[in-house]
mmCIF file of C-alpha atoms and ligand atoms in Angstrom:
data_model
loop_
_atom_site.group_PDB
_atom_site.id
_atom_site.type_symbol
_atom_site.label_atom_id
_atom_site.label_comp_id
_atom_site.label_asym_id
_atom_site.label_seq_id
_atom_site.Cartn_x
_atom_site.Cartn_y
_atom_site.Cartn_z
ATOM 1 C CA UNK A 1 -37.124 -9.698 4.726
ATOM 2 C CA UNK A 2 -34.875 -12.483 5.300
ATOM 3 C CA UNK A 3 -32.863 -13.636 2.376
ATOM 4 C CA UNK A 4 -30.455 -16.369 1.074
ATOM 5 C CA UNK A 5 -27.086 -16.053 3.285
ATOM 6 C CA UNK A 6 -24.839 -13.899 1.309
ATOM 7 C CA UNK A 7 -21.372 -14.513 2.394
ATOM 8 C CA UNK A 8 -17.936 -12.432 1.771
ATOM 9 C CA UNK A 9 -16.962 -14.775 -1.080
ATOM 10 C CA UNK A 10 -18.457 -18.039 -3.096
ATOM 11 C CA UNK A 11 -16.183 -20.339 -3.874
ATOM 12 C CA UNK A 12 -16.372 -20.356 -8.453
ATOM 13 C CA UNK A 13 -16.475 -23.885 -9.427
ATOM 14 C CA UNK A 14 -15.900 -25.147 -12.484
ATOM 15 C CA UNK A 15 -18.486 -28.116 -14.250
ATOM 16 C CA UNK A 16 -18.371 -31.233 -12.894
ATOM 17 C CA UNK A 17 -18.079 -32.109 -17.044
ATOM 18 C CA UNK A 18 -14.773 -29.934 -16.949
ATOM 19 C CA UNK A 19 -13.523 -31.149 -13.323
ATOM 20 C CA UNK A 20 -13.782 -35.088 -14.766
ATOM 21 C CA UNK A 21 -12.555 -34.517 -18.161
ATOM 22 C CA UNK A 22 -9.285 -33.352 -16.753
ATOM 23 C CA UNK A 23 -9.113 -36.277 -14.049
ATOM 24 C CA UNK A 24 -10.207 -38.688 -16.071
ATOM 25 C CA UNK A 25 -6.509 -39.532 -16.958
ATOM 26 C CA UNK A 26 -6.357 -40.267 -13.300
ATOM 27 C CA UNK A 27 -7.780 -44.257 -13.873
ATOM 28 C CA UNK A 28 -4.993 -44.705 -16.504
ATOM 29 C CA UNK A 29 -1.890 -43.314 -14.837
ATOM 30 C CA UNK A 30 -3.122 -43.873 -11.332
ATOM 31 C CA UNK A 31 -0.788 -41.423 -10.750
ATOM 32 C CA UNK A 32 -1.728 -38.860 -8.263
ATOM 33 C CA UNK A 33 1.252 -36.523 -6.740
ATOM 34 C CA UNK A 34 4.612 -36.550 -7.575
ATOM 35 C CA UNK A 35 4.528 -33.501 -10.053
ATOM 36 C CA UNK A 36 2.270 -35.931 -12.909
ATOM 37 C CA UNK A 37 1.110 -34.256 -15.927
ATOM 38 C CA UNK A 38 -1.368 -32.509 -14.676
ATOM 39 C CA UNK A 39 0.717 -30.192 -11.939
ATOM 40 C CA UNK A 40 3.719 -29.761 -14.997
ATOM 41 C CA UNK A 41 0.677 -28.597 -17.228
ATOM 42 C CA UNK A 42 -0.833 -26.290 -15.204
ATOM 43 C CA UNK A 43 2.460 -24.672 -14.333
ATOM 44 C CA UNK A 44 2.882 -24.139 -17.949
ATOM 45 C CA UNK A 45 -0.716 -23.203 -18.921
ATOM 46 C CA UNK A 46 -0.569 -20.789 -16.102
ATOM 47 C CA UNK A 47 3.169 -18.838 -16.713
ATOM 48 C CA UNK A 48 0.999 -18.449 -20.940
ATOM 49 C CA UNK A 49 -2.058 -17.040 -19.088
ATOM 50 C CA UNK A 50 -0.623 -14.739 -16.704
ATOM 51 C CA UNK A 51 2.503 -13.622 -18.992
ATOM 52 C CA UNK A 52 5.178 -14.541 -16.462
ATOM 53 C CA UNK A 53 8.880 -14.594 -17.012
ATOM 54 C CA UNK A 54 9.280 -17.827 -15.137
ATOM 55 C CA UNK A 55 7.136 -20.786 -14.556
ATOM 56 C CA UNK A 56 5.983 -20.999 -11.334
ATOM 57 C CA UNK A 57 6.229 -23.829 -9.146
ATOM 58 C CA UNK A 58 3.330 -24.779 -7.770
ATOM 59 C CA UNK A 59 3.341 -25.882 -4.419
ATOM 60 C CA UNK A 60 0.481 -27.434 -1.599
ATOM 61 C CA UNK A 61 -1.024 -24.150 -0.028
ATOM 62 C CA UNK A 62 0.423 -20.324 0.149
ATOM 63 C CA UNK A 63 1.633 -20.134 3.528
ATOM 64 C CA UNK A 64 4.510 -22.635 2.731
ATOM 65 C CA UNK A 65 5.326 -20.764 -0.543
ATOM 66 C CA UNK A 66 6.429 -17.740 1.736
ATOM 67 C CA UNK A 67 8.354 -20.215 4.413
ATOM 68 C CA UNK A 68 10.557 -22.165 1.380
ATOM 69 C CA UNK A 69 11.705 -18.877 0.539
ATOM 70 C CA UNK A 70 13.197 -17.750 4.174
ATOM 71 C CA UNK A 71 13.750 -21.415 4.819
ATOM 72 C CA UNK A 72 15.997 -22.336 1.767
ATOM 73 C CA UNK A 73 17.876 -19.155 1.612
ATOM 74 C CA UNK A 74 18.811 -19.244 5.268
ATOM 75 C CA UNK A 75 17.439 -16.153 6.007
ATOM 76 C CA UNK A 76 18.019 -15.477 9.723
ATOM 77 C CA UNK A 77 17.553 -12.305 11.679
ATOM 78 C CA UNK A 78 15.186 -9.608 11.197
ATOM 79 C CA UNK A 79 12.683 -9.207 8.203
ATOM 80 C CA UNK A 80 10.661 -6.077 7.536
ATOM 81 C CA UNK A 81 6.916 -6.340 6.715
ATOM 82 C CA UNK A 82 4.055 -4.806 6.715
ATOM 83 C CA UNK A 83 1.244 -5.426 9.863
ATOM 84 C CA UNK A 84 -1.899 -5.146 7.100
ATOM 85 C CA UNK A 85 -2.474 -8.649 6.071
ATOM 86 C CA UNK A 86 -3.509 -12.060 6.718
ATOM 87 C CA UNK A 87 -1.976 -13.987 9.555
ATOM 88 C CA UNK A 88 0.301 -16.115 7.009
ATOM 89 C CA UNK A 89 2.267 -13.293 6.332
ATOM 90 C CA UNK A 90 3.919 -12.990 9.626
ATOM 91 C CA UNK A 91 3.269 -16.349 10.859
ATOM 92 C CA UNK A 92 6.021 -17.682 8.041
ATOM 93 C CA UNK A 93 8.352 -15.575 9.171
ATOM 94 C CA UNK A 94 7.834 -16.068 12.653
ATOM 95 C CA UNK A 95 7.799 -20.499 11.821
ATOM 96 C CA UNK A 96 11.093 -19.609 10.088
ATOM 97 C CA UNK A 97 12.730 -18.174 13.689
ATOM 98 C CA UNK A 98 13.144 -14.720 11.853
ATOM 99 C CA UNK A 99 11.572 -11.422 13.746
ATOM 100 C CA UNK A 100 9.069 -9.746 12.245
ATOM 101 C CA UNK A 101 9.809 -6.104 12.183
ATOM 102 C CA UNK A 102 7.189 -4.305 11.449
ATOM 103 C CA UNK A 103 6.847 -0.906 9.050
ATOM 104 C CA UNK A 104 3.098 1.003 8.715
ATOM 105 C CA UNK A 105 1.422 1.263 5.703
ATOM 106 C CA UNK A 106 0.724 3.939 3.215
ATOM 107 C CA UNK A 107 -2.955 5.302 4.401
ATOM 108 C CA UNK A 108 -4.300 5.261 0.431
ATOM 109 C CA UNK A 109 -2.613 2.115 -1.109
ATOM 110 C CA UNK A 110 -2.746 -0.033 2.374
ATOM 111 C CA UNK A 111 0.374 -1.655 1.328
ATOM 112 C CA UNK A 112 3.724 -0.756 3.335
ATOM 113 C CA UNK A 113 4.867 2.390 3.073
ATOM 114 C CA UNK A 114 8.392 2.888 1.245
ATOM 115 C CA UNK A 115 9.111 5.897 2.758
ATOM 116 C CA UNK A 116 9.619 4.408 6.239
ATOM 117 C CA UNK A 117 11.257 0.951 5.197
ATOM 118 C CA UNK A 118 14.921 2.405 5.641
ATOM 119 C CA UNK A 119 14.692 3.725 9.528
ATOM 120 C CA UNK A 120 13.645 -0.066 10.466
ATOM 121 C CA UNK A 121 16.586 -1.498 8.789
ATOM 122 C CA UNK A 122 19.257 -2.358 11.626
ATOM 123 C CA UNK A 123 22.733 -4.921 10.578
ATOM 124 C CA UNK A 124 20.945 -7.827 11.419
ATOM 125 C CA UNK A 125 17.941 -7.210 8.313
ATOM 126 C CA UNK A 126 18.126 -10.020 5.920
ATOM 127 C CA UNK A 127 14.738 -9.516 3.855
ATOM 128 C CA UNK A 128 11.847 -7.683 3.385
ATOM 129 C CA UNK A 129 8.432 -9.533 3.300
ATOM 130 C CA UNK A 130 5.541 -7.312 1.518
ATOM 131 C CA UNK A 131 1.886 -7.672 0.589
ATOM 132 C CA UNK A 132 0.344 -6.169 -2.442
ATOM 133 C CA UNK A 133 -2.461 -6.299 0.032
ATOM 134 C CA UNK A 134 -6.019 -6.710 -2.205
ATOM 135 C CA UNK A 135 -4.320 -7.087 -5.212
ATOM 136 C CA UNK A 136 -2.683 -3.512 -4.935
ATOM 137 C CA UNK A 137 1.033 -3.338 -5.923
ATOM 138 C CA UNK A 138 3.268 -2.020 -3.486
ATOM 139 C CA UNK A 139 6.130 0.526 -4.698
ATOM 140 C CA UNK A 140 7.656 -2.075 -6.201
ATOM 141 C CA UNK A 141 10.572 0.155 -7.798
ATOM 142 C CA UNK A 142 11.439 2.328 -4.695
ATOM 143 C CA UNK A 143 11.435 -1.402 -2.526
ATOM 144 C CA UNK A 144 13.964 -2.763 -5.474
ATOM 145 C CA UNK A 145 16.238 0.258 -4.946
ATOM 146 C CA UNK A 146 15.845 -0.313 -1.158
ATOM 147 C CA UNK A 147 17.276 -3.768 -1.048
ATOM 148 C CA UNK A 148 19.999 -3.363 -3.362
ATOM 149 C CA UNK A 149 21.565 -1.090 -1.362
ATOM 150 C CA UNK A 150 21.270 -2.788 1.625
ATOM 151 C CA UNK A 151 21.706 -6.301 -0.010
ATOM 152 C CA UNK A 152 18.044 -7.357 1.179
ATOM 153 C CA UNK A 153 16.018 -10.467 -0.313
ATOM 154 C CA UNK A 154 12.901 -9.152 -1.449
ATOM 155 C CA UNK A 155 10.033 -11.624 -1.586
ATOM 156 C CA UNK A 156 6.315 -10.634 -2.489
ATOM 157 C CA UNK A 157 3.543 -11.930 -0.944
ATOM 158 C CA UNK A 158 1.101 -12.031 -3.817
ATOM 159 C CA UNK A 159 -2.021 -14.376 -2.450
ATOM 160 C CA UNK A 160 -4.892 -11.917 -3.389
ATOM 161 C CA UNK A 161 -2.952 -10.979 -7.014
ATOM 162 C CA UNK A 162 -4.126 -13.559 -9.584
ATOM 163 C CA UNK A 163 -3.935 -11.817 -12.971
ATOM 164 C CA UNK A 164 -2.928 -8.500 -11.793
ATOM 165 C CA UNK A 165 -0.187 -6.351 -13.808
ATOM 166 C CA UNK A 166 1.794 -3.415 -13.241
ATOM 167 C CA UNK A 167 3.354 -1.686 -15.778
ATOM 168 C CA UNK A 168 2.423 -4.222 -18.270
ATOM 169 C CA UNK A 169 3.873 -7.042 -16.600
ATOM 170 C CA UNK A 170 3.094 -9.781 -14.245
ATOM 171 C CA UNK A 171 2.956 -8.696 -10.644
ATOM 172 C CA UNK A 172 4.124 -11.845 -10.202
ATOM 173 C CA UNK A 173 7.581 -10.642 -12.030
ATOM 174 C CA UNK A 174 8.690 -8.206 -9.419
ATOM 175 C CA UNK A 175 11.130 -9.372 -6.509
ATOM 176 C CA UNK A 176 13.642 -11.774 -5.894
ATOM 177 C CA UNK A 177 10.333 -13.977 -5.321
ATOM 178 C CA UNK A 178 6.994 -13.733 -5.532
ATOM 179 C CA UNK A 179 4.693 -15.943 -3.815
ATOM 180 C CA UNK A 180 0.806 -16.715 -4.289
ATOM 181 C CA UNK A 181 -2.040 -18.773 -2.734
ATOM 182 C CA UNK A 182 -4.957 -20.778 -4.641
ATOM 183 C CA UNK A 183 -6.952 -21.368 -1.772
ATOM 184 C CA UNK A 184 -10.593 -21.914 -2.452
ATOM 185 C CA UNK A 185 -11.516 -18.391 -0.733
ATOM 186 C CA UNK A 186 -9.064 -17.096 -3.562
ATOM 187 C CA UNK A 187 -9.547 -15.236 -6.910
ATOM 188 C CA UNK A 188 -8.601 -18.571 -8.699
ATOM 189 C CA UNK A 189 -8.221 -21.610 -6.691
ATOM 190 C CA UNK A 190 -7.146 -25.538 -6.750
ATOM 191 C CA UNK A 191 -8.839 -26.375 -3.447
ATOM 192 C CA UNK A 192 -5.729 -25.861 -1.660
ATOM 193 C CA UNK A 193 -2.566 -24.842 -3.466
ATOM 194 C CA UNK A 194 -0.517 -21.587 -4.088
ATOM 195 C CA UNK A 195 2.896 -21.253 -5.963
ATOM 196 C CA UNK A 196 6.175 -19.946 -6.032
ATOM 197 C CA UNK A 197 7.619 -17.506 -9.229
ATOM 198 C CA UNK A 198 12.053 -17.629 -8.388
ATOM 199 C CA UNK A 199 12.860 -14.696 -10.226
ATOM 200 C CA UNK A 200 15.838 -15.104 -8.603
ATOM 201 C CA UNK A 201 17.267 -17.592 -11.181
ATOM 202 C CA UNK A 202 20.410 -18.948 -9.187
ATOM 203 C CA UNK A 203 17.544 -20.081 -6.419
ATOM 204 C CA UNK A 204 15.305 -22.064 -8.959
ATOM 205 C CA UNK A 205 17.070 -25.529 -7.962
ATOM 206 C CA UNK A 206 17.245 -24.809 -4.210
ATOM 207 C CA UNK A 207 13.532 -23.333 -4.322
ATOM 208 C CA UNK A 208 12.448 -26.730 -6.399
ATOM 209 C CA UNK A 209 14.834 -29.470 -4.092
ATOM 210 C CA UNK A 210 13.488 -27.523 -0.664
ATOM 211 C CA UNK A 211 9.621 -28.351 -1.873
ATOM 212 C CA UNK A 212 10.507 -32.147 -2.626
ATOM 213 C CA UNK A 213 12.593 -33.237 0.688
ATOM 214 C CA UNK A 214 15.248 -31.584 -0.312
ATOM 215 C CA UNK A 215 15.548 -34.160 -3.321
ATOM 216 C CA UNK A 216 15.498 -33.885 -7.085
ATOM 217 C CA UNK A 217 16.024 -37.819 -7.686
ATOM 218 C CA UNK A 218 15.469 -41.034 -6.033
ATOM 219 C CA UNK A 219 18.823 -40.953 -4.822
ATOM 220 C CA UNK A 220 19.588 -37.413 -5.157
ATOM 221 C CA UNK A 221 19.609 -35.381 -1.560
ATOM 222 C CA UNK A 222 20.796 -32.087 -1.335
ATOM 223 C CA UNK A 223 19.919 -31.227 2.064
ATOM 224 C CA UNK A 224 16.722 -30.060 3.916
ATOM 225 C CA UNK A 225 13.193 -30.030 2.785
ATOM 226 C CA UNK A 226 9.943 -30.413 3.183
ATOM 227 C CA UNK A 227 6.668 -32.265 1.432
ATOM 228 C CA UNK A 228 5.103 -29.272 -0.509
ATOM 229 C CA UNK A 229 3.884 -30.879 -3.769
ATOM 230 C CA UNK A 230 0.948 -29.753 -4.818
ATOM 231 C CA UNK A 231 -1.572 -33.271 -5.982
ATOM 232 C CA UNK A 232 -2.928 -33.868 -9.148
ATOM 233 C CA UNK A 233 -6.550 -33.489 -7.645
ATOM 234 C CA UNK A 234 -5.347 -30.313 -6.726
ATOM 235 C CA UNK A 235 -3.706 -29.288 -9.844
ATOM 236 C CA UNK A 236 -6.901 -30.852 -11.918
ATOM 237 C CA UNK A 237 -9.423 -28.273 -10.207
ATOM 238 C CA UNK A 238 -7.134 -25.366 -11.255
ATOM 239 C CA UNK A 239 -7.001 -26.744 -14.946
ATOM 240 C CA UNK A 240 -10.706 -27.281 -15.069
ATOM 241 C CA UNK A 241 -11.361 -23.167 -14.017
ATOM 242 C CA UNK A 242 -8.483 -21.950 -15.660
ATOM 243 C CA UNK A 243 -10.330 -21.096 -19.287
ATOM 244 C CA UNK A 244 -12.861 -19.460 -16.759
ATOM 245 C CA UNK A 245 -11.040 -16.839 -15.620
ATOM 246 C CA UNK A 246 -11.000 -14.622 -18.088
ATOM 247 C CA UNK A 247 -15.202 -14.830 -17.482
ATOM 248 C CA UNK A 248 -14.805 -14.898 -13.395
ATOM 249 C CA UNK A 249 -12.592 -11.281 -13.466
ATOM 250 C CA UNK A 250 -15.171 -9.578 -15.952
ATOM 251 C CA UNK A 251 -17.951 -10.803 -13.765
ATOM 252 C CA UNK A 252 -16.289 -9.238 -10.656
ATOM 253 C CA UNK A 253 -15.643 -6.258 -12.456
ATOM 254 C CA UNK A 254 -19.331 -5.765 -12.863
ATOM 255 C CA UNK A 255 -20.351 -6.341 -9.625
ATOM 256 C CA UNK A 256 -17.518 -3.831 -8.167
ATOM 257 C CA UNK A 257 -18.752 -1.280 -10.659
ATOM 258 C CA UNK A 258 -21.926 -1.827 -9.252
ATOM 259 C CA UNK A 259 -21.219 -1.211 -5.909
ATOM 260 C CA UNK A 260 -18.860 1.951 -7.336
ATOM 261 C CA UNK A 261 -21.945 3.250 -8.679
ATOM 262 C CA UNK A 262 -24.486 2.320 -5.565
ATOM 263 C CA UNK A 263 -22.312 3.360 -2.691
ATOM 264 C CA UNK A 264 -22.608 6.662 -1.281
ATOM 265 C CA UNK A 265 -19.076 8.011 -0.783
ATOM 266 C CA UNK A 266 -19.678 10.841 1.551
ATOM 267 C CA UNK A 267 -18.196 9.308 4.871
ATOM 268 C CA UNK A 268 -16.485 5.915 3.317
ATOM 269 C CA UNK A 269 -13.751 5.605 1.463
ATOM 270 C CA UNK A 270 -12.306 2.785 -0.322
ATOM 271 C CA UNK A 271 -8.361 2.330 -0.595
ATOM 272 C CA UNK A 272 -6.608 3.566 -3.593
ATOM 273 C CA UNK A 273 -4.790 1.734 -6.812
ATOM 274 C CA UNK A 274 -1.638 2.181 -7.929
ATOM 275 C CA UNK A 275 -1.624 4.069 -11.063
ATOM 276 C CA UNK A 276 -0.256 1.442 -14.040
ATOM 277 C CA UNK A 277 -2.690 -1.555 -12.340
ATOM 278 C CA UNK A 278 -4.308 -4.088 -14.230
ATOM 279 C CA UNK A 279 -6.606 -4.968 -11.521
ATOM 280 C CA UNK A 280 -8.391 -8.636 -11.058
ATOM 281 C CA UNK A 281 -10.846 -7.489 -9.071
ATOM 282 C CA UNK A 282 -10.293 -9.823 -5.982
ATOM 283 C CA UNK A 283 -12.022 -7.518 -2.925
ATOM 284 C CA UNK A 284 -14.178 -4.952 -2.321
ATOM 285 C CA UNK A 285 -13.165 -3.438 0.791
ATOM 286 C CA UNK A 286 -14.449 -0.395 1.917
ATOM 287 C CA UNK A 287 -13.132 2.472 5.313
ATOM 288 C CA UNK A 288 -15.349 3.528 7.361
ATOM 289 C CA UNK A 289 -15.057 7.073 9.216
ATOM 290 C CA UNK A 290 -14.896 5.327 12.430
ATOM 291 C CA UNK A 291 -15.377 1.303 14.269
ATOM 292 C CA UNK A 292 -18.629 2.489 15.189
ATOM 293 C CA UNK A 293 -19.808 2.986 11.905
ATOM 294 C CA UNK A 294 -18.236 -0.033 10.440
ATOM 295 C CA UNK A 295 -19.993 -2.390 13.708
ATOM 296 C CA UNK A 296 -23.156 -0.368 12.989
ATOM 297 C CA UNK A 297 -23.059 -1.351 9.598
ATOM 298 C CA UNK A 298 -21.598 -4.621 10.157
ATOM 299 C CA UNK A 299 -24.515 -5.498 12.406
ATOM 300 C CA UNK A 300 -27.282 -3.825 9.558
ATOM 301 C CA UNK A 301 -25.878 -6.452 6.813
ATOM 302 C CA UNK A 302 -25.725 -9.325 9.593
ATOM 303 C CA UNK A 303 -29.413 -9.220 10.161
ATOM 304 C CA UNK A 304 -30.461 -9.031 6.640
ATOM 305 C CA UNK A 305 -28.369 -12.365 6.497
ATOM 306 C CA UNK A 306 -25.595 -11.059 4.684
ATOM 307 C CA UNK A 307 -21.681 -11.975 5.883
ATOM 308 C CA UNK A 308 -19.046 -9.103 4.995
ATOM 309 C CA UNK A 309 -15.972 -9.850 6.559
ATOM 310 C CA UNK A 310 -13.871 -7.475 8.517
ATOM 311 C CA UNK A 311 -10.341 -8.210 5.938
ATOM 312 C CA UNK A 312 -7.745 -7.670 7.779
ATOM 313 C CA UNK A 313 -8.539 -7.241 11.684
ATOM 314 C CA UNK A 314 -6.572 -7.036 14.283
ATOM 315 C CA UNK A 315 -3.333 -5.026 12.573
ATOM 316 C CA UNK A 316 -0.731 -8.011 12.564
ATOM 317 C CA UNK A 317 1.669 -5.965 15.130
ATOM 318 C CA UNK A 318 -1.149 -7.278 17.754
ATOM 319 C CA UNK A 319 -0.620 -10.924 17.721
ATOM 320 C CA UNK A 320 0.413 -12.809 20.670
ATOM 321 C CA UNK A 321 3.242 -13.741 19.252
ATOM 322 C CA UNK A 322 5.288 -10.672 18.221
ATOM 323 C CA UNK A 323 6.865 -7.970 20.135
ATOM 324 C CA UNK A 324 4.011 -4.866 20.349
ATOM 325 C CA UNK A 325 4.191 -2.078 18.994
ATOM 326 C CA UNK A 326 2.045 0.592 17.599
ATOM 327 C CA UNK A 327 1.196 1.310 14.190
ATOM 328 C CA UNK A 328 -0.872 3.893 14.026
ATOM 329 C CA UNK A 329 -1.977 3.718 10.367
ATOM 330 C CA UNK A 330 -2.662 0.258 10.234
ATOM 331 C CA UNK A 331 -4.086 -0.014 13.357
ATOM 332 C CA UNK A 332 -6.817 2.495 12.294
ATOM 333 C CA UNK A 333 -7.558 0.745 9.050
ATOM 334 C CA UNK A 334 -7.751 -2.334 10.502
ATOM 335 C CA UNK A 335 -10.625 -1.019 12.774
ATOM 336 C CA UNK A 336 -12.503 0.229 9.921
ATOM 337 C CA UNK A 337 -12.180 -1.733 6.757
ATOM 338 C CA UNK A 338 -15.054 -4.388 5.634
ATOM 339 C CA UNK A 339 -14.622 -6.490 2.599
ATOM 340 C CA UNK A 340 -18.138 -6.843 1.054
ATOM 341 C CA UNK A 341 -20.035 -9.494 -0.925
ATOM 342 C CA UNK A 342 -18.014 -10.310 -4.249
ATOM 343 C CA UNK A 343 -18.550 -13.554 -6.054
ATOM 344 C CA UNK A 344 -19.756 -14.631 -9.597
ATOM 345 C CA UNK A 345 -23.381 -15.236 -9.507
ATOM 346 C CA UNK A 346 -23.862 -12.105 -6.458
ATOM 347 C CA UNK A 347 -26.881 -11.135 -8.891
ATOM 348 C CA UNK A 348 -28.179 -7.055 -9.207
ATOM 349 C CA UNK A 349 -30.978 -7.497 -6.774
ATOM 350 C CA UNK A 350 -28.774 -8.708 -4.173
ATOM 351 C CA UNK A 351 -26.143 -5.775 -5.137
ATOM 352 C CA UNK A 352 -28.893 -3.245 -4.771
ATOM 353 C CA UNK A 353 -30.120 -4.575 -1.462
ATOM 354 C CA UNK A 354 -26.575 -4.478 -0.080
ATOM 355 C CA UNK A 355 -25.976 -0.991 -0.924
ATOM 356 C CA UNK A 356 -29.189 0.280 0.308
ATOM 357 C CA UNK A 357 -28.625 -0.937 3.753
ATOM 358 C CA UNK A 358 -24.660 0.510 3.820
ATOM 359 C CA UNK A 359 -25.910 3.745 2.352
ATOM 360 C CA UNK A 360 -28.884 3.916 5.315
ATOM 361 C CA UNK A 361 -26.638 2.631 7.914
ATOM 362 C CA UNK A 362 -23.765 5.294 7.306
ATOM 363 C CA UNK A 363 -26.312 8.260 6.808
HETATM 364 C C1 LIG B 401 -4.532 -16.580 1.865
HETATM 365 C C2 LIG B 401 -3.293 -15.855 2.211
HETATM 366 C C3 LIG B 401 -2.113 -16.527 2.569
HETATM 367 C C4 LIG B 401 -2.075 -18.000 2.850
HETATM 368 O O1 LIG B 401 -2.410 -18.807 1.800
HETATM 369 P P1 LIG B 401 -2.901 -20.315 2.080
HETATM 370 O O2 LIG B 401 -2.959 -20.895 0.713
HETATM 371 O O3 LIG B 401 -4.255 -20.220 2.726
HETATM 372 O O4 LIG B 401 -1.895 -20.969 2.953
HETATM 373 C C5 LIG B 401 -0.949 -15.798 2.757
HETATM 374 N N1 LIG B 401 -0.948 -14.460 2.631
HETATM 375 C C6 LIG B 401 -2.059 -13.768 2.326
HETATM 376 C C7 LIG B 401 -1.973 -12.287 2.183
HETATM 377 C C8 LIG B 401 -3.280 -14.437 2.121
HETATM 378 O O5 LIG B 401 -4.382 -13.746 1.857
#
């Protein structure tokens, strides 16, 4: 039976009633970038709601919240990441003429593994760039004790983290910087957006000058920047779902539960959590035995008009762009992970109907 296209995600919208009673203060100011009320009172509502140490600064999209970073602290050189993640990851680092040097991942926790990040640094390492791929903390404490000895920035790519804590705090508090993305596609969104948390205190200026042209003042230049400001329509969409997402993350906790439940785990896997994670609930990705299974099942859901999408493929270390190299563990992932279905309003039939056809596919 054909269905209603299901896709990987649904973007959660807030009412229109709550979208226009936060512009609405638009027609008076008419003022619509620039860091107006609305962006300074989001970045305030959102350090109360996620518990963070510093207010973030919130910024146009998530890939530029990774490039200010490299960009204002001159980092030059090589950086160490991981190859399991989106494009952005390694595409800021690449924008910012640094070399990627990549490090495989842990096989359980799909973020990088800790235990190999010291062979790969050389003298010319400046910082390490990690994922807490999913919303899964990396080692944050073993990375920390990594980069003080070898005097290495550490900054955090957090995009899929909204919400999450380790060890009762803010993932967002770990690292010299942690960075985030509210794209629509994103856990909590504003359209386009993302933000930057400087836990590294003596950056906060430089960090806040390099997002505004490198000025704090009309007549105020310090040097180089860039336009990342994040606009009020932006900023007025992430107001408007804010007070939703305490809703949003217990609705996606359902539906994984469901699919925790439904799932038959005999030959798939799915990756493992940190222990100490509060978890927001952001993916559902599951590892097949094989490609063959994962294409076979893949192609099941596709004809039943239902989208899954194969999060993250190819392994980073693959791109045109970057020097190869293998990495065994992520390549392998890569070739056999599949985010499923996981939005608010993915209702129990639907849940039910997806399972069935992984469970007959994998059989
Ligand atoms: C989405 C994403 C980004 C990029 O964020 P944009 O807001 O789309 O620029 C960077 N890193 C990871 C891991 C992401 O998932």
């Amino acid at each position: 039976m054909k269905r209603k296209r299901i896709n990987v995600t649904e973007t959660y919208l807030p009412s229109k009633e709550e979208y226009e009673s936060v512009i609405g203060e638009l027609w008076e100011t008419k003022w619509l970038t620039n860091r107006g009320s609305i962006v300074l009172n989001l970045e305030k509502k959102l350090q109360n709601y996620l518990g963070t140490e510093t207010t973030p600064l919130l910024v146009s999209n998530g890939t530029l919240a990774l490039q200010i970073p490299i960009k204002a602290l001159q980092l030059s050189g090589e950086v160490i990441t991981t190859p399991f993640s989106y494009v952005a990851t390694t595409s800021a680092i690449v924008w910012e003429n640094c070399t990627p040097v990549f490090v495989d991942i842990n096989p359980e926790f799909l973020t990088i593994d800790e235990n190999k990040i010291e062979a790969a640094i050389t003298k010319n390492t400046t910082a390490i760039v990690a994922v807490h791929v999913f919303g899964n903390p990396c080692a944050v404490e073993k990375i920390e004790v990594i980069a003080r000895k070898y005097d290495l920035t550490v900054i955090y790519d957090a995009a899929h983290c909204f919400g999450v804590k380790y060890r009762d705090k803010s993932i967002f508090d770990y690292g010299d910087f942690s960075t985030t993305s509210f794209h629509a596609t994103k856990l909590f969104h504003t359209g386009e957006g993302g933000a930057i948390f400087c836990n590294d205190k003596s950056s906060t200026d430089l960090i806040y000058n390099h997002h505004n042209f490198g000025h704090d003042g009309p007549l105020a230049f310090h040097g180089l920047g860039i336009n990342a400001k994040m606009s009020e329509l932006n900023a007025a969409m992430g107001m408007a779902l804010l007070p939703n997402m305490d809703y949003v993350i217990g609705e996606r906790k359902m539906i994984s539960e469901h699919y925790d439940r439904n799932l038959n785990w005999n030959t798939i896997r799915k990756p493992k959590l940190r222990d100490g994670v509060e978890y927001n609930y952001a993916y559902y990705p599951i590892i097949f035995e094989n490609e063959k299974q994962l294409i076979k099942t893949q192609n099941a859901l596709n004809e039943a008009n239902i989208f899954p999408r194969r999060y993250f493929y190819p392994s980073l270390n693959s791109l045109p762009y970057v020097a190869p190299i293998d990495m065994p563990v992520s390549d392998n992932v890569s070739e056999t992970i599949l985010c499923l279905p996981l939005f608010v309003g993915l209702d129990s039939k639907s849940l039910n109907w997806i399972s069935e056809l992984i469970n007959n596919s994998v059989d």
